[in-house]
Amino acid sequence: MKKLLFLLLILPLTGGLLAQDIPPKDWQIETALMAVPSDYREGAAVYGYDASGAFTKLREGTNDYIALADDPTRENFSTAAYHKDLDPFMARGRELKAEGKSGDEIFEIREAEVRAGTLALPDKTTLCVFTGKVNPQTREIEDPYVRYVFYMPFATGESTGLPTTPTPPGHAWLMNPGTHRAHIMITPPKEN
């Protein structure tokens, strides 16, 4: 009973994570960089999590890419990378999430802010998402997979000539057409 009470008291203070749940900094950097195109890996900045679970910069960058380490509070392994011009938009999303806003609320708030010109969003930029499974013994990433997102705010099917519904793997399509978050999805076929 005392152990349960301790956990109930300590989890809110640690954001739900204990120090042993946070992967080592070097591992976070190494796996976050898997989302970065190879031309930009060496100089990419990396954000991840410190020993307390707080989101922080793990490595300064010298080029235009930013990589995000896997969020240890989420069940599935996923890292991402994007051009630095997208960082204010991404940071705003993290800020709103920390305030307890839902996904729909975040979308609506950023939509209004981008339309008002108070939140910067490049007219085109990329995001790469790297997923896989972490081998519990070796900590290696198995079944690696990368998908690509090309943001084109307010693009439509008509302005791009792309379908606006999901297509077979490998075919481009436009998600969230006509909104600030309009983006071309490219989901390569997975290997068997």
XYZ file of C-alpha atoms in Angstrom:
192
model
C 0.000 0.000 0.000
C 2.866 2.406 0.820
C 4.516 1.653 -2.542
C 1.256 2.361 -4.398
C 0.792 5.628 -2.495
C 4.391 6.610 -3.311
C 3.822 5.953 -7.022
C 0.588 7.932 -7.012
C 2.411 10.873 -5.436
C 5.581 10.715 -7.534
C 4.094 10.093 -11.021
C 2.508 13.548 -11.340
C 5.788 15.138 -10.259
C 7.773 13.262 -12.893
C 5.262 13.689 -15.676
C 4.394 9.989 -15.370
C 7.938 8.821 -15.992
C 10.633 7.562 -13.730
C 14.289 8.224 -14.545
C 14.837 4.614 -15.626
C 12.118 5.051 -18.284
C 14.119 7.765 -20.076
C 16.542 6.298 -22.624
C 20.172 7.476 -22.455
C 20.935 10.742 -24.254
C 23.261 9.069 -26.806
C 20.586 6.511 -27.713
C 17.958 9.241 -28.104
C 20.263 11.196 -30.417
C 21.240 8.152 -32.461
C 17.654 7.003 -32.988
C 16.273 10.515 -33.587
C 18.786 10.984 -36.392
C 17.314 7.952 -38.181
C 14.472 10.255 -39.295
C 16.865 12.797 -40.841
C 17.800 12.457 -44.528
C 21.393 11.190 -44.666
C 22.696 14.426 -46.238
C 21.735 16.350 -43.081
C 22.302 13.904 -40.189
C 25.753 15.083 -39.138
C 24.693 18.646 -38.313
C 21.051 18.216 -37.274
C 19.889 19.583 -33.931
C 18.208 17.009 -31.698
C 15.436 17.478 -29.141
C 14.621 14.761 -26.633
C 14.109 14.194 -22.932
C 16.278 14.764 -19.876
C 16.450 12.425 -16.874
C 13.307 13.997 -15.367
C 11.318 13.509 -18.594
C 11.354 17.191 -19.563
C 11.551 18.015 -23.269
C 14.936 19.602 -23.982
C 17.583 20.178 -26.630
C 20.021 17.249 -26.557
C 22.332 18.486 -29.309
C 22.924 21.819 -30.996
C 22.665 21.857 -34.761
C 24.820 23.324 -37.506
C 22.442 22.855 -40.440
C 18.761 23.332 -41.267
C 17.390 20.086 -39.771
C 15.846 19.333 -36.385
C 15.269 15.791 -35.154
C 12.889 14.723 -32.402
C 13.682 11.730 -30.212
C 11.023 9.156 -29.429
C 8.551 10.292 -26.770
C 9.026 7.780 -23.918
C 5.429 8.306 -22.753
C 4.060 6.864 -25.993
C 3.718 3.152 -26.579
C 5.046 2.924 -30.147
C 8.527 4.041 -31.225
C 8.509 7.069 -33.523
C 11.007 9.816 -34.285
C 10.655 12.742 -36.656
C 12.754 15.325 -38.444
C 11.905 18.588 -40.129
C 13.396 21.753 -41.588
C 14.126 24.402 -38.942
C 11.609 26.815 -40.514
C 8.858 24.493 -39.256
C 10.078 24.707 -35.641
C 7.867 27.636 -34.486
C 4.803 25.731 -35.727
C 5.915 22.494 -34.050
C 6.869 24.297 -30.818
C 3.430 25.921 -30.705
C 1.823 22.507 -30.996
C 3.927 21.197 -28.095
C 3.043 24.277 -26.031
C -0.700 23.826 -26.624
C -0.464 20.104 -25.844
C 1.289 20.919 -22.557
C -1.643 23.220 -21.748
C -3.922 20.190 -22.070
C -5.462 21.093 -25.423
C -6.929 18.278 -27.507
C -5.745 17.475 -31.029
C -8.803 19.223 -32.499
C -8.238 22.304 -30.328
C -4.567 22.465 -31.352
C -5.577 22.248 -35.007
C -8.158 25.043 -34.644
C -5.878 27.361 -32.659
C -2.951 26.980 -35.047
C -5.281 27.357 -38.043
C -6.490 30.708 -36.675
C -2.977 31.843 -35.786
C -1.514 30.941 -39.191
C -4.409 32.681 -40.983
C -3.938 35.756 -38.761
C -0.209 35.795 -39.475
C 0.721 35.444 -35.796
C 2.189 31.945 -36.242
C 4.858 31.479 -38.889
C 4.458 28.522 -41.225
C 6.657 28.158 -44.320
C 4.894 27.988 -47.678
C 6.496 24.575 -48.227
C 8.650 22.350 -46.072
C 9.255 18.699 -45.228
C 8.804 16.368 -42.299
C 10.090 12.785 -42.131
C 8.684 10.254 -39.665
C 10.736 7.178 -38.723
C 9.048 4.268 -36.957
C 10.015 0.770 -35.917
C 10.106 -1.621 -32.999
C 12.705 -1.427 -30.230
C 14.326 -4.787 -29.512
C 14.177 -4.989 -25.694
C 17.478 -6.893 -25.458
C 19.675 -5.072 -27.983
C 17.844 -1.666 -28.092
C 18.230 -1.858 -31.890
C 15.384 -0.579 -34.054
C 13.762 -3.401 -35.991
C 11.331 -3.116 -38.923
C 12.425 0.461 -39.712
C 10.049 2.525 -41.813
C 10.062 6.132 -43.051
C 7.143 8.143 -44.403
C 7.273 11.651 -45.794
C 5.154 14.748 -45.330
C 5.458 17.864 -47.513
C 3.630 20.804 -45.960
C 1.953 23.166 -48.436
C -0.375 25.368 -46.376
C -3.819 25.908 -47.882
C -3.115 23.686 -50.905
C -6.100 21.895 -52.397
C -6.635 18.942 -54.675
C -7.366 21.403 -57.452
C -4.200 23.471 -56.886
C -1.939 20.404 -56.748
C -3.693 17.863 -58.958
C -3.428 15.329 -56.126
C -6.187 13.127 -54.725
C -7.449 14.129 -51.278
C -8.140 10.611 -50.054
C -5.556 7.994 -49.041
C -4.080 6.114 -51.957
C -2.180 2.834 -52.232
C 1.244 2.840 -50.546
C 3.780 4.808 -52.535
C 1.236 7.125 -54.123
C 1.104 10.760 -53.061
C -2.110 12.292 -51.758
C -3.083 15.580 -50.084
C -4.188 15.462 -46.456
C -6.036 18.336 -44.728
C -6.643 20.160 -48.042
C -7.468 23.857 -47.852
C -6.174 24.213 -44.279
C -2.968 25.526 -42.746
C -1.904 21.909 -42.301
C -2.399 20.801 -45.905
C 0.356 18.339 -46.691
C 1.321 15.782 -49.279
C 1.618 12.318 -47.757
C 4.005 9.805 -49.283
C 3.829 6.416 -47.629
C 6.213 3.971 -49.312
C 5.156 0.320 -49.434
C 6.471 -1.665 -46.464
C 8.826 -4.556 -47.112
C 7.473 -8.002 -46.300
